[in-house]
Amino acid sequence: FVMEALHVRRLDGLSDGAREVLMPVAGLLGLPIDQIKVLVCIALSFVLAAIHRKIRGIRARHVFACTWGVVFGLFMFGHEALHSLASATITYFLMRFGKGGRAAHIAFVFNMLYVVVSHTYQLYVDYLVWEIDFTAPQMMLCLKLVSWAYNVADGRMNSKEYEAQILKERDTRIVRFPTLLEFYSYVYYFPSFITGPFFEYVDYIRFMER
């Protein structure tokens, strides 16, 4: 009822259309349609990465990375891709207005519970059905969001306090709070949104700004 009221199923057009187009390919190769979709995303990532490398301007690079990550999400999962948007946005504003390490702890609990509840729900509605659904990238996103939250909290500590805490570990603090575009670019970076791997936000920003 909620989904119908919000008309979110209109977002299923790309996913449903791709399923119809790729079904003959899946039958020919003897692979499930969800795995064919993943292979298409991986193949497209190589092409898009070459284009991304040529883009001038940091903002344009962020827009490109974010846009194609969203497209991949809708291509794979339809309206269920909104789960990534919801959890990421809540985490962003929780850290934007939260104080210190307490907000990071809340972000950790929230994202872990989000994954657990999502898996439990999928187990209930699709019991004994194996298919790549939104919970796959959600697990990777959980790692990114929790790491990002604690790095933001570390960035708000004074230098002496932080240095005493991390000893000789690598500095991954986020000193400047990111814009929404930078944050969503990190969340939806297209080569890793569906399959990973995980990487720190500071490393991503260095890559985008080099």
Short mmCIF file of N, CA and C in Angstrom, two decimals, residues 72-167:
data_model
loop_
_atom_site.label_atom_id
_atom_site.label_comp_id
_atom_site.label_asym_id
_atom_site.label_seq_id
_atom_site.Cartn_x
_atom_site.Cartn_y
_atom_site.Cartn_z
N PHE A 72 22.70 2.02 -12.32
CA PHE A 72 22.98 0.61 -12.07
C PHE A 72 22.03 0.05 -11.01
N GLY A 73 21.77 0.85 -9.97
CA GLY A 73 20.86 0.40 -8.92
C GLY A 73 19.46 0.17 -9.44
N LEU A 74 18.94 1.09 -10.25
CA LEU A 74 17.61 0.94 -10.84
C LEU A 74 17.58 -0.20 -11.85
N PHE A 75 18.66 -0.35 -12.60
CA PHE A 75 18.78 -1.44 -13.58
C PHE A 75 18.71 -2.80 -12.89
N MET A 76 19.37 -2.91 -11.75
CA MET A 76 19.44 -4.19 -11.03
C MET A 76 18.19 -4.45 -10.19
N PHE A 77 17.73 -3.44 -9.46
CA PHE A 77 16.76 -3.68 -8.40
C PHE A 77 15.46 -2.90 -8.50
N GLY A 78 15.33 -2.01 -9.47
CA GLY A 78 14.11 -1.22 -9.57
C GLY A 78 13.91 -0.36 -8.34
N HIS A 79 12.68 -0.29 -7.85
CA HIS A 79 12.37 0.60 -6.72
C HIS A 79 13.09 0.19 -5.43
N GLU A 80 13.55 -1.06 -5.36
CA GLU A 80 14.26 -1.49 -4.15
C GLU A 80 15.61 -0.79 -3.99
N ALA A 81 16.09 -0.14 -5.05
CA ALA A 81 17.32 0.64 -4.94
C ALA A 81 17.14 1.82 -3.99
N LEU A 82 15.90 2.18 -3.70
CA LEU A 82 15.63 3.29 -2.77
C LEU A 82 16.13 2.99 -1.36
N HIS A 83 16.33 1.71 -1.04
CA HIS A 83 16.87 1.37 0.28
C HIS A 83 18.24 1.99 0.49
N SER A 84 19.07 1.97 -0.54
CA SER A 84 20.40 2.58 -0.42
C SER A 84 20.29 4.08 -0.21
N LEU A 85 19.37 4.72 -0.92
CA LEU A 85 19.18 6.16 -0.76
C LEU A 85 18.69 6.50 0.64
N ALA A 86 17.76 5.72 1.15
CA ALA A 86 17.19 5.98 2.48
C ALA A 86 18.26 5.84 3.56
N SER A 87 18.96 4.73 3.57
CA SER A 87 19.95 4.50 4.63
C SER A 87 21.11 5.48 4.54
N ALA A 88 21.54 5.81 3.31
CA ALA A 88 22.64 6.75 3.15
C ALA A 88 22.24 8.16 3.59
N THR A 89 21.04 8.60 3.21
CA THR A 89 20.59 9.94 3.55
C THR A 89 20.41 10.11 5.05
N ILE A 90 19.83 9.11 5.70
CA ILE A 90 19.65 9.16 7.15
C ILE A 90 21.01 9.24 7.84
N THR A 91 21.97 8.45 7.38
CA THR A 91 23.31 8.47 7.97
C THR A 91 23.98 9.82 7.77
N TYR A 92 23.81 10.39 6.59
CA TYR A 92 24.42 11.69 6.30
C TYR A 92 23.93 12.76 7.27
N PHE A 93 22.62 12.89 7.41
CA PHE A 93 22.08 13.95 8.25
C PHE A 93 22.25 13.64 9.74
N LEU A 94 22.33 12.37 10.07
CA LEU A 94 22.63 12.00 11.45
C LEU A 94 24.01 12.52 11.84
N MET A 95 24.98 12.37 10.95
CA MET A 95 26.33 12.87 11.23
C MET A 95 26.43 14.37 11.01
N ARG A 96 25.58 14.92 10.15
CA ARG A 96 25.62 16.36 9.90
C ARG A 96 25.19 17.13 11.14
N PHE A 97 24.20 16.64 11.84
CA PHE A 97 23.66 17.36 12.99
C PHE A 97 23.96 16.68 14.32
N GLY A 98 24.53 15.48 14.27
CA GLY A 98 24.87 14.77 15.51
C GLY A 98 26.15 15.28 16.12
N LYS A 99 26.39 14.88 17.34
CA LYS A 99 27.57 15.33 18.08
C LYS A 99 28.52 14.16 18.33
N GLY A 100 29.79 14.33 17.96
CA GLY A 100 30.85 13.43 18.33
C GLY A 100 30.63 11.97 18.01
N GLY A 101 31.28 11.13 18.86
CA GLY A 101 31.23 9.70 18.64
C GLY A 101 29.87 9.09 18.87
N ARG A 102 29.02 9.75 19.64
CA ARG A 102 27.69 9.19 19.90
C ARG A 102 26.89 9.05 18.61
N ALA A 103 26.98 10.05 17.75
CA ALA A 103 26.26 9.98 16.46
C ALA A 103 26.79 8.84 15.61
N ALA A 104 28.12 8.62 15.64
CA ALA A 104 28.71 7.51 14.89
C ALA A 104 28.23 6.16 15.43
N HIS A 105 28.10 6.05 16.75
CA HIS A 105 27.58 4.81 17.35
C HIS A 105 26.15 4.55 16.89
N ILE A 106 25.35 5.62 16.86
CA ILE A 106 23.96 5.48 16.41
C ILE A 106 23.92 5.07 14.94
N ALA A 107 24.81 5.66 14.13
CA ALA A 107 24.89 5.30 12.72
C ALA A 107 25.26 3.83 12.55
N PHE A 108 26.17 3.35 13.38
CA PHE A 108 26.55 1.94 13.34
C PHE A 108 25.37 1.03 13.64
N VAL A 109 24.66 1.32 14.73
CA VAL A 109 23.51 0.49 15.11
C VAL A 109 22.43 0.56 14.04
N PHE A 110 22.15 1.76 13.55
CA PHE A 110 21.11 1.93 12.53
C PHE A 110 21.41 1.11 11.28
N ASN A 111 22.64 1.21 10.76
CA ASN A 111 22.97 0.52 9.52
C ASN A 111 23.04 -0.99 9.69
N MET A 112 23.51 -1.44 10.84
CA MET A 112 23.53 -2.88 11.09
C MET A 112 22.10 -3.43 11.19
N LEU A 113 21.24 -2.70 11.90
CA LEU A 113 19.84 -3.13 12.00
C LEU A 113 19.15 -3.10 10.64
N TYR A 114 19.49 -2.10 9.83
CA TYR A 114 18.88 -1.99 8.49
C TYR A 114 19.20 -3.24 7.67
N VAL A 115 20.46 -3.69 7.73
CA VAL A 115 20.85 -4.88 6.97
C VAL A 115 20.18 -6.13 7.54
N VAL A 116 20.17 -6.25 8.86
CA VAL A 116 19.56 -7.43 9.49
C VAL A 116 18.07 -7.53 9.17
N VAL A 117 17.37 -6.42 9.32
CA VAL A 117 15.93 -6.41 9.03
C VAL A 117 15.68 -6.69 7.56
N SER A 118 16.51 -6.13 6.68
CA SER A 118 16.35 -6.35 5.24
C SER A 118 16.53 -7.83 4.90
N HIS A 119 17.55 -8.44 5.45
CA HIS A 119 17.78 -9.87 5.20
C HIS A 119 16.64 -10.72 5.75
N THR A 120 16.19 -10.36 6.93
CA THR A 120 15.09 -11.12 7.54
C THR A 120 13.83 -11.02 6.70
N TYR A 121 13.54 -9.81 6.21
CA TYR A 121 12.35 -9.62 5.38
C TYR A 121 12.46 -10.41 4.07
N GLN A 122 13.64 -10.34 3.43
CA GLN A 122 13.83 -11.08 2.18
C GLN A 122 13.73 -12.59 2.41
N LEU A 123 14.22 -13.05 3.55
CA LEU A 123 14.10 -14.47 3.89
C LEU A 123 12.64 -14.87 4.04
N TYR A 124 11.84 -13.96 4.55
CA TYR A 124 10.41 -14.23 4.76
C TYR A 124 9.64 -14.25 3.44
N VAL A 125 9.90 -13.28 2.57
CA VAL A 125 9.11 -13.17 1.34
C VAL A 125 9.67 -14.03 0.20
N ASP A 126 10.97 -14.36 0.26
CA ASP A 126 11.60 -15.15 -0.81
C ASP A 126 12.34 -16.36 -0.22
N TYR A 127 11.68 -17.09 0.63
CA TYR A 127 12.32 -18.22 1.30
C TYR A 127 12.75 -19.28 0.29
N LEU A 128 14.02 -19.69 0.38
CA LEU A 128 14.62 -20.70 -0.51
C LEU A 128 14.71 -20.24 -1.96
N VAL A 129 14.59 -18.93 -2.19
CA VAL A 129 14.78 -18.37 -3.53
C VAL A 129 16.11 -17.61 -3.53
N TRP A 130 17.07 -18.07 -4.34
CA TRP A 130 18.37 -17.38 -4.39
C TRP A 130 18.39 -16.45 -5.59
N GLU A 131 18.47 -15.18 -5.30
CA GLU A 131 18.57 -14.17 -6.35
C GLU A 131 19.26 -12.95 -5.77
N ILE A 132 20.06 -12.30 -6.58
CA ILE A 132 20.74 -11.09 -6.12
C ILE A 132 19.72 -9.98 -5.98
N ASP A 133 19.50 -9.51 -4.76
CA ASP A 133 18.54 -8.44 -4.52
C ASP A 133 19.25 -7.26 -3.87
N PHE A 134 18.47 -6.28 -3.40
CA PHE A 134 19.07 -5.05 -2.88
C PHE A 134 19.94 -5.26 -1.66
N THR A 135 19.76 -6.41 -0.95
CA THR A 135 20.56 -6.64 0.25
C THR A 135 22.03 -6.87 -0.07
N ALA A 136 22.35 -7.26 -1.32
CA ALA A 136 23.76 -7.47 -1.69
C ALA A 136 24.55 -6.16 -1.63
N PRO A 137 24.16 -5.10 -2.37
CA PRO A 137 24.89 -3.84 -2.23
C PRO A 137 24.67 -3.18 -0.86
N GLN A 138 23.57 -3.52 -0.20
CA GLN A 138 23.31 -2.92 1.11
C GLN A 138 24.35 -3.35 2.13
N MET A 139 24.85 -4.58 2.01
CA MET A 139 25.91 -5.03 2.92
C MET A 139 27.18 -4.24 2.71
N MET A 140 27.55 -4.03 1.45
CA MET A 140 28.73 -3.22 1.14
C MET A 140 28.51 -1.77 1.59
N LEU A 141 27.31 -1.27 1.38
CA LEU A 141 27.00 0.10 1.78
C LEU A 141 27.07 0.27 3.28
N CYS A 142 26.69 -0.77 4.02
CA CYS A 142 26.78 -0.72 5.48
C CYS A 142 28.22 -0.47 5.91
N LEU A 143 29.16 -1.16 5.29
CA LEU A 143 30.57 -0.96 5.61
C LEU A 143 30.99 0.48 5.30
N LYS A 144 30.58 0.98 4.15
CA LYS A 144 30.97 2.33 3.75
C LYS A 144 30.40 3.38 4.69
N LEU A 145 29.12 3.24 5.03
CA LEU A 145 28.45 4.25 5.85
C LEU A 145 28.97 4.25 7.29
N VAL A 146 29.21 3.06 7.84
CA VAL A 146 29.73 2.98 9.21
C VAL A 146 31.15 3.54 9.27
N SER A 147 31.98 3.16 8.30
CA SER A 147 33.33 3.69 8.24
C SER A 147 33.31 5.20 8.07
N TRP A 148 32.47 5.69 7.16
CA TRP A 148 32.36 7.13 6.93
C TRP A 148 31.94 7.87 8.19
N ALA A 149 30.97 7.32 8.91
CA ALA A 149 30.47 7.96 10.12
C ALA A 149 31.57 8.10 11.18
N TYR A 150 32.32 7.03 11.41
CA TYR A 150 33.39 7.09 12.41
C TYR A 150 34.54 7.99 11.96
N ASN A 151 34.78 8.04 10.65
CA ASN A 151 35.83 8.95 10.16
C ASN A 151 35.42 10.41 10.32
N VAL A 152 34.12 10.69 10.17
CA VAL A 152 33.62 12.05 10.43
C VAL A 152 33.80 12.38 11.91
N ALA A 153 33.43 11.43 12.77
CA ALA A 153 33.58 11.65 14.21
C ALA A 153 35.04 11.87 14.58
N ASP A 154 35.96 11.11 13.97
CA ASP A 154 37.39 11.30 14.24
C ASP A 154 37.87 12.67 13.77
N GLY A 155 37.29 13.15 12.67
CA GLY A 155 37.68 14.45 12.15
C GLY A 155 37.30 15.60 13.06
N ARG A 156 36.35 15.36 13.96
CA ARG A 156 35.90 16.40 14.88
C ARG A 156 36.67 16.39 16.20
N MET A 157 37.56 15.41 16.37
CA MET A 157 38.39 15.36 17.56
C MET A 157 39.58 16.30 17.38
N ASN A 158 40.14 16.78 18.49
CA ASN A 158 41.35 17.59 18.36
C ASN A 158 42.52 16.68 18.02
N SER A 159 43.54 17.23 17.41
CA SER A 159 44.63 16.45 16.85
C SER A 159 45.35 15.59 17.89
N LYS A 160 45.61 16.15 19.07
CA LYS A 160 46.33 15.40 20.10
C LYS A 160 45.51 14.19 20.57
N GLU A 161 44.22 14.42 20.75
CA GLU A 161 43.34 13.34 21.20
C GLU A 161 43.28 12.24 20.14
N TYR A 162 43.21 12.65 18.88
CA TYR A 162 43.13 11.67 17.80
C TYR A 162 44.43 10.90 17.66
N GLU A 163 45.57 11.60 17.71
CA GLU A 163 46.86 10.94 17.57
C GLU A 163 47.10 9.95 18.68
N ALA A 164 46.66 10.28 19.90
CA ALA A 164 46.82 9.36 21.01
C ALA A 164 45.95 8.12 20.83
N GLN A 165 44.84 8.27 20.15
CA GLN A 165 43.90 7.16 19.98
C GLN A 165 44.33 6.22 18.86
N ILE A 166 44.79 6.75 17.73
CA ILE A 166 45.11 5.89 16.59
C ILE A 166 46.54 5.38 16.60
N LEU A 167 47.40 5.95 17.46
CA LEU A 167 48.80 5.57 17.52
C LEU A 167 49.45 5.75 16.14
#
